[in-house]
PDB file of C-alpha atoms in Angstrom:
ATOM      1  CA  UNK A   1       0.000   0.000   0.000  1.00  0.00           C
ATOM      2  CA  UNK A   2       1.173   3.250  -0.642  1.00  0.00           C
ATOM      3  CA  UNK A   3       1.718   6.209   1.263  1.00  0.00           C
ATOM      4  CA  UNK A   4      -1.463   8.181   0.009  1.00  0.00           C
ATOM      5  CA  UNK A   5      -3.792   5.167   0.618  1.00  0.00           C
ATOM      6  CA  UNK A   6      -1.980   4.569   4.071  1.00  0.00           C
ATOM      7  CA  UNK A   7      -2.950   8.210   4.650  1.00  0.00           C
ATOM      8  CA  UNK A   8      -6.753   7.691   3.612  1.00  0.00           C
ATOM      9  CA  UNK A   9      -7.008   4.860   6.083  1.00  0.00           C
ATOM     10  CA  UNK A  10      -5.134   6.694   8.820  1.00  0.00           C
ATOM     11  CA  UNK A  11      -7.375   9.899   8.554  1.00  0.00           C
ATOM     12  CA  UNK A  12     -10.270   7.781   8.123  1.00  0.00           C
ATOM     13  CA  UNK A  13      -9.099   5.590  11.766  1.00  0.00           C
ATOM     14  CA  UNK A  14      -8.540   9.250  13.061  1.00  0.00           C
ATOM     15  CA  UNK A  15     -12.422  10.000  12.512  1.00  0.00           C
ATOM     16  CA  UNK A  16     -13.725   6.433  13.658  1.00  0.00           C
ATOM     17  CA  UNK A  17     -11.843   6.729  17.184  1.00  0.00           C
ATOM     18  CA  UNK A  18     -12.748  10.601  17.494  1.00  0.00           C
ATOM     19  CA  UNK A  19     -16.277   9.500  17.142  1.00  0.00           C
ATOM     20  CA  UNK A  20     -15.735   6.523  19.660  1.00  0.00           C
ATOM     21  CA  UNK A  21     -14.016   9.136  22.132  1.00  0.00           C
ATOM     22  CA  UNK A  22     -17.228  11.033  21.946  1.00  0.00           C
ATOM     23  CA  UNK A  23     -19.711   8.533  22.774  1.00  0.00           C
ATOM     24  CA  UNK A  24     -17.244   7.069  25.618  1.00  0.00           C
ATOM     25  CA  UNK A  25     -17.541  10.809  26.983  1.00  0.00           C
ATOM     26  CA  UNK A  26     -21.148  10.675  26.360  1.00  0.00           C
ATOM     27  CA  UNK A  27     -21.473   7.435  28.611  1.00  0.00           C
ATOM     28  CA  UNK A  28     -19.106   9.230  31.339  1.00  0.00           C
ATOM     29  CA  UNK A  29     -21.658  12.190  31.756  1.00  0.00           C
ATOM     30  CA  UNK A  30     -25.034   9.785  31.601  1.00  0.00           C
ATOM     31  CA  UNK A  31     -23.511   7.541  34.153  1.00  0.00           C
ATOM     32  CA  UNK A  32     -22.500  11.129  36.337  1.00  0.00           C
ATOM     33  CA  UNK A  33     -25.863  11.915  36.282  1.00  0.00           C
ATOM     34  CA  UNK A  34     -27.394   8.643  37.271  1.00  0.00           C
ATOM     35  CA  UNK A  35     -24.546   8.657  40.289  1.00  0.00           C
ATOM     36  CA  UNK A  36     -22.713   6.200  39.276  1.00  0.00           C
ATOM     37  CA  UNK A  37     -19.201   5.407  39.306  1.00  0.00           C
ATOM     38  CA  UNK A  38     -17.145   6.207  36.264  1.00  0.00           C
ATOM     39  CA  UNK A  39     -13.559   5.025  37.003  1.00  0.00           C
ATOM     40  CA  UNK A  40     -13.805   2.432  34.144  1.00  0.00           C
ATOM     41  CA  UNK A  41     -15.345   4.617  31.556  1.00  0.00           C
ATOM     42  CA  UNK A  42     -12.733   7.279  31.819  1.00  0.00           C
ATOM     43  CA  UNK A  43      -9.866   4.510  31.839  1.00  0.00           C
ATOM     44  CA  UNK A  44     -11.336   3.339  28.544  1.00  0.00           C
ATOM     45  CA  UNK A  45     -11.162   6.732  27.629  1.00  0.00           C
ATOM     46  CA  UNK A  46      -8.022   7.492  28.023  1.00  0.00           C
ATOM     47  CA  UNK A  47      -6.893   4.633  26.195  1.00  0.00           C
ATOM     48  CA  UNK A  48      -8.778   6.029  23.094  1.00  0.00           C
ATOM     49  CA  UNK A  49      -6.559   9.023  23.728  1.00  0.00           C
ATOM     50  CA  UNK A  50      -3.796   6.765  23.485  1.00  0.00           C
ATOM     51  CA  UNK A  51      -4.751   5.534  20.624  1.00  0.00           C
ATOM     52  CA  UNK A  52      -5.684   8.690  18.376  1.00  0.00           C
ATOM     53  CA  UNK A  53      -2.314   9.926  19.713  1.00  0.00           C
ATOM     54  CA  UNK A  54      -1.093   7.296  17.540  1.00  0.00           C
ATOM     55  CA  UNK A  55      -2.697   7.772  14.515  1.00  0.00           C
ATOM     56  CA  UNK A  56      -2.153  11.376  15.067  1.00  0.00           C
ATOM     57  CA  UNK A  57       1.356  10.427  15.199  1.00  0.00           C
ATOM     58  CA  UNK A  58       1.378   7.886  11.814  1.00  0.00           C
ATOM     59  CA  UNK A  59      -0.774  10.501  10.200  1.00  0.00           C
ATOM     60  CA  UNK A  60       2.311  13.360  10.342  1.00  0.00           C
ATOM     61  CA  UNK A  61       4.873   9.968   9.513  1.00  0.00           C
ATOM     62  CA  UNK A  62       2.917  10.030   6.649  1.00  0.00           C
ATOM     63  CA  UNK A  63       2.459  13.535   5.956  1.00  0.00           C
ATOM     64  CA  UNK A  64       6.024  14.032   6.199  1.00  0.00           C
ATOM     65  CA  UNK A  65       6.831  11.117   3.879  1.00  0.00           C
ATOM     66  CA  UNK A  66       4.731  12.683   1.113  1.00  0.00           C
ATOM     67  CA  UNK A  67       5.952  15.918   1.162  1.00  0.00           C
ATOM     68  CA  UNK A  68       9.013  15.142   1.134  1.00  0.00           C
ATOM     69  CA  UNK A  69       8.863  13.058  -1.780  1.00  0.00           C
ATOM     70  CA  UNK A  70      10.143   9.478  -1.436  1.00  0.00           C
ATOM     71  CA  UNK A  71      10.245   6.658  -3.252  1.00  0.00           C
ATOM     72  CA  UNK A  72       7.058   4.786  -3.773  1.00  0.00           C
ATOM     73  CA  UNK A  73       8.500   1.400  -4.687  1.00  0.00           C
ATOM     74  CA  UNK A  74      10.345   2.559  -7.959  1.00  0.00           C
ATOM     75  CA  UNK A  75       8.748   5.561  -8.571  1.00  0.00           C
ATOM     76  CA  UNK A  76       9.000   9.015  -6.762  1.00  0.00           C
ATOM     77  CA  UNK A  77       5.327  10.274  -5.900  1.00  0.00           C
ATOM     78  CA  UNK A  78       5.755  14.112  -7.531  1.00  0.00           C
ATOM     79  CA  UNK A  79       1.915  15.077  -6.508  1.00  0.00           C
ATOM     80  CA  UNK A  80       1.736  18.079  -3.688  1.00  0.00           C
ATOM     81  CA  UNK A  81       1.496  16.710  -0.251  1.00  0.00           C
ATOM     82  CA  UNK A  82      -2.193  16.715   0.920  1.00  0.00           C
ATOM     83  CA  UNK A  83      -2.686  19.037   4.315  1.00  0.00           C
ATOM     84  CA  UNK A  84      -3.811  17.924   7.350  1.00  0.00           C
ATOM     85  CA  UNK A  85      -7.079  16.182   7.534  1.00  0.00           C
ATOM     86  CA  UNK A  86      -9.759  19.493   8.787  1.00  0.00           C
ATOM     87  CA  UNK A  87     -11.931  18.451  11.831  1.00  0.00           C
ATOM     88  CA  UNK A  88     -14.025  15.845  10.761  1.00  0.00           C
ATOM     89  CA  UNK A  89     -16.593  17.298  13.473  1.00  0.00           C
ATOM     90  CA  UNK A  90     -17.004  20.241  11.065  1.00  0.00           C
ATOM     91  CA  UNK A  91     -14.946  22.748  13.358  1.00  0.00           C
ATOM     92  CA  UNK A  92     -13.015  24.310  10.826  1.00  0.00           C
ATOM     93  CA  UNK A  93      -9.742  24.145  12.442  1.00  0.00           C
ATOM     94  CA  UNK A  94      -6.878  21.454  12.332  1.00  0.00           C
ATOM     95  CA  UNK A  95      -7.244  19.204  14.943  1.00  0.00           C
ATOM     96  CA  UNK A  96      -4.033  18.443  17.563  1.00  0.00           C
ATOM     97  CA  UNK A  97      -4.176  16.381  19.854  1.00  0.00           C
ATOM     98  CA  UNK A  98      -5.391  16.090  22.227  1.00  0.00           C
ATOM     99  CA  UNK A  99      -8.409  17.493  20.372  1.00  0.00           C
ATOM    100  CA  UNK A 100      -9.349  20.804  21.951  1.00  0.00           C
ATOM    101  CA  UNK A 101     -12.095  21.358  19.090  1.00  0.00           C
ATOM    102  CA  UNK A 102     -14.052  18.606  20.256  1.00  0.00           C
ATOM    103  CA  UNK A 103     -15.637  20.306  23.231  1.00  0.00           C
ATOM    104  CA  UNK A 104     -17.861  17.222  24.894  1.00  0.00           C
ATOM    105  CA  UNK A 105     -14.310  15.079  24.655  1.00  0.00           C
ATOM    106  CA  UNK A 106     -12.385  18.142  26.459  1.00  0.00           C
ATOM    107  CA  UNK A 107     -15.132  18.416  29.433  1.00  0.00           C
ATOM    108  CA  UNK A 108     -14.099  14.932  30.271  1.00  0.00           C
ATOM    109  CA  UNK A 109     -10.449  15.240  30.230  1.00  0.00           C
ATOM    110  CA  UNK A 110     -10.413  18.389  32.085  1.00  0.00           C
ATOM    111  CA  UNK A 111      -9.938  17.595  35.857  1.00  0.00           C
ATOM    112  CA  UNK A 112     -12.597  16.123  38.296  1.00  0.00           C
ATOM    113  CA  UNK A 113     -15.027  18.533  39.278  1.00  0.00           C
ATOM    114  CA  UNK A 114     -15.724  18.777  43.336  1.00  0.00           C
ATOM    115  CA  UNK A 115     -19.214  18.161  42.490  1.00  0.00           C
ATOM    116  CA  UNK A 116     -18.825  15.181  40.457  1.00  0.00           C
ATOM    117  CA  UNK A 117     -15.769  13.575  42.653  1.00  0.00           C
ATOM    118  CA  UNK A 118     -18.580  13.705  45.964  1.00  0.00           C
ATOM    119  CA  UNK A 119     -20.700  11.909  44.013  1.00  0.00           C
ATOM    120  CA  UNK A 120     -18.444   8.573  43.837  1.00  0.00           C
TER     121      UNK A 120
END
């Protein structure tokens, strides 16, 4: 597979597991406002984190690769480098990580509220 395809998937895996991080901080807050404990949601949430960080990471490998021009196999890919992948949450800006424009995911990775630490 070549660089550009490799790319396509990796932006594509970028947008599944930004989606997944979403509805894992989605379960976080419904199980907050039932009173419930949330210690294992917000482990599996950082491990997302983990994850996009690492697809972040092979998505600027890649980047990288391409604009710089190296050999595909025998032949030298001349096409411009594509940009970063835009928020796929329709933000408008790039998307670091730890990805500040998704606001629900940011709530949840901010620190534990007083409120919401009494209620465990």
């Amino acid at each position: 597979m070549d660089a550009r395809s490799l790319l396509v998937q990796v932006q594509s895996d970028i947008g599944a597991t930004c989606d997944r991080a979403v509805r894992q901080a989605s379960l976080i807050a419904a199980r907050e406002r039932q009173g419930l404990a949330t210690d294992r949601e917000r482990n599996v949430l950082r491990g997302i984190r983990v994850s996009l960080g690492l697809e972040y990471h092979h998505e600027a490998v890649l980047l990288g690769r391409l604009a710089g021009g190296e050999a595909e196999g025998d032949r030298v890919d001349r096409r411009a480098a594509p940009a970063r992948r835009r928020c796929h949450r329709g933000v408008g800006e790039d998307c670091p990580l730890p990805i500040p424009c998704c606001a629900t995911l940011a709530a949840t990775l901010t620190s534990r509220s007083p409120a919401g630490a009494a209620r465990r």
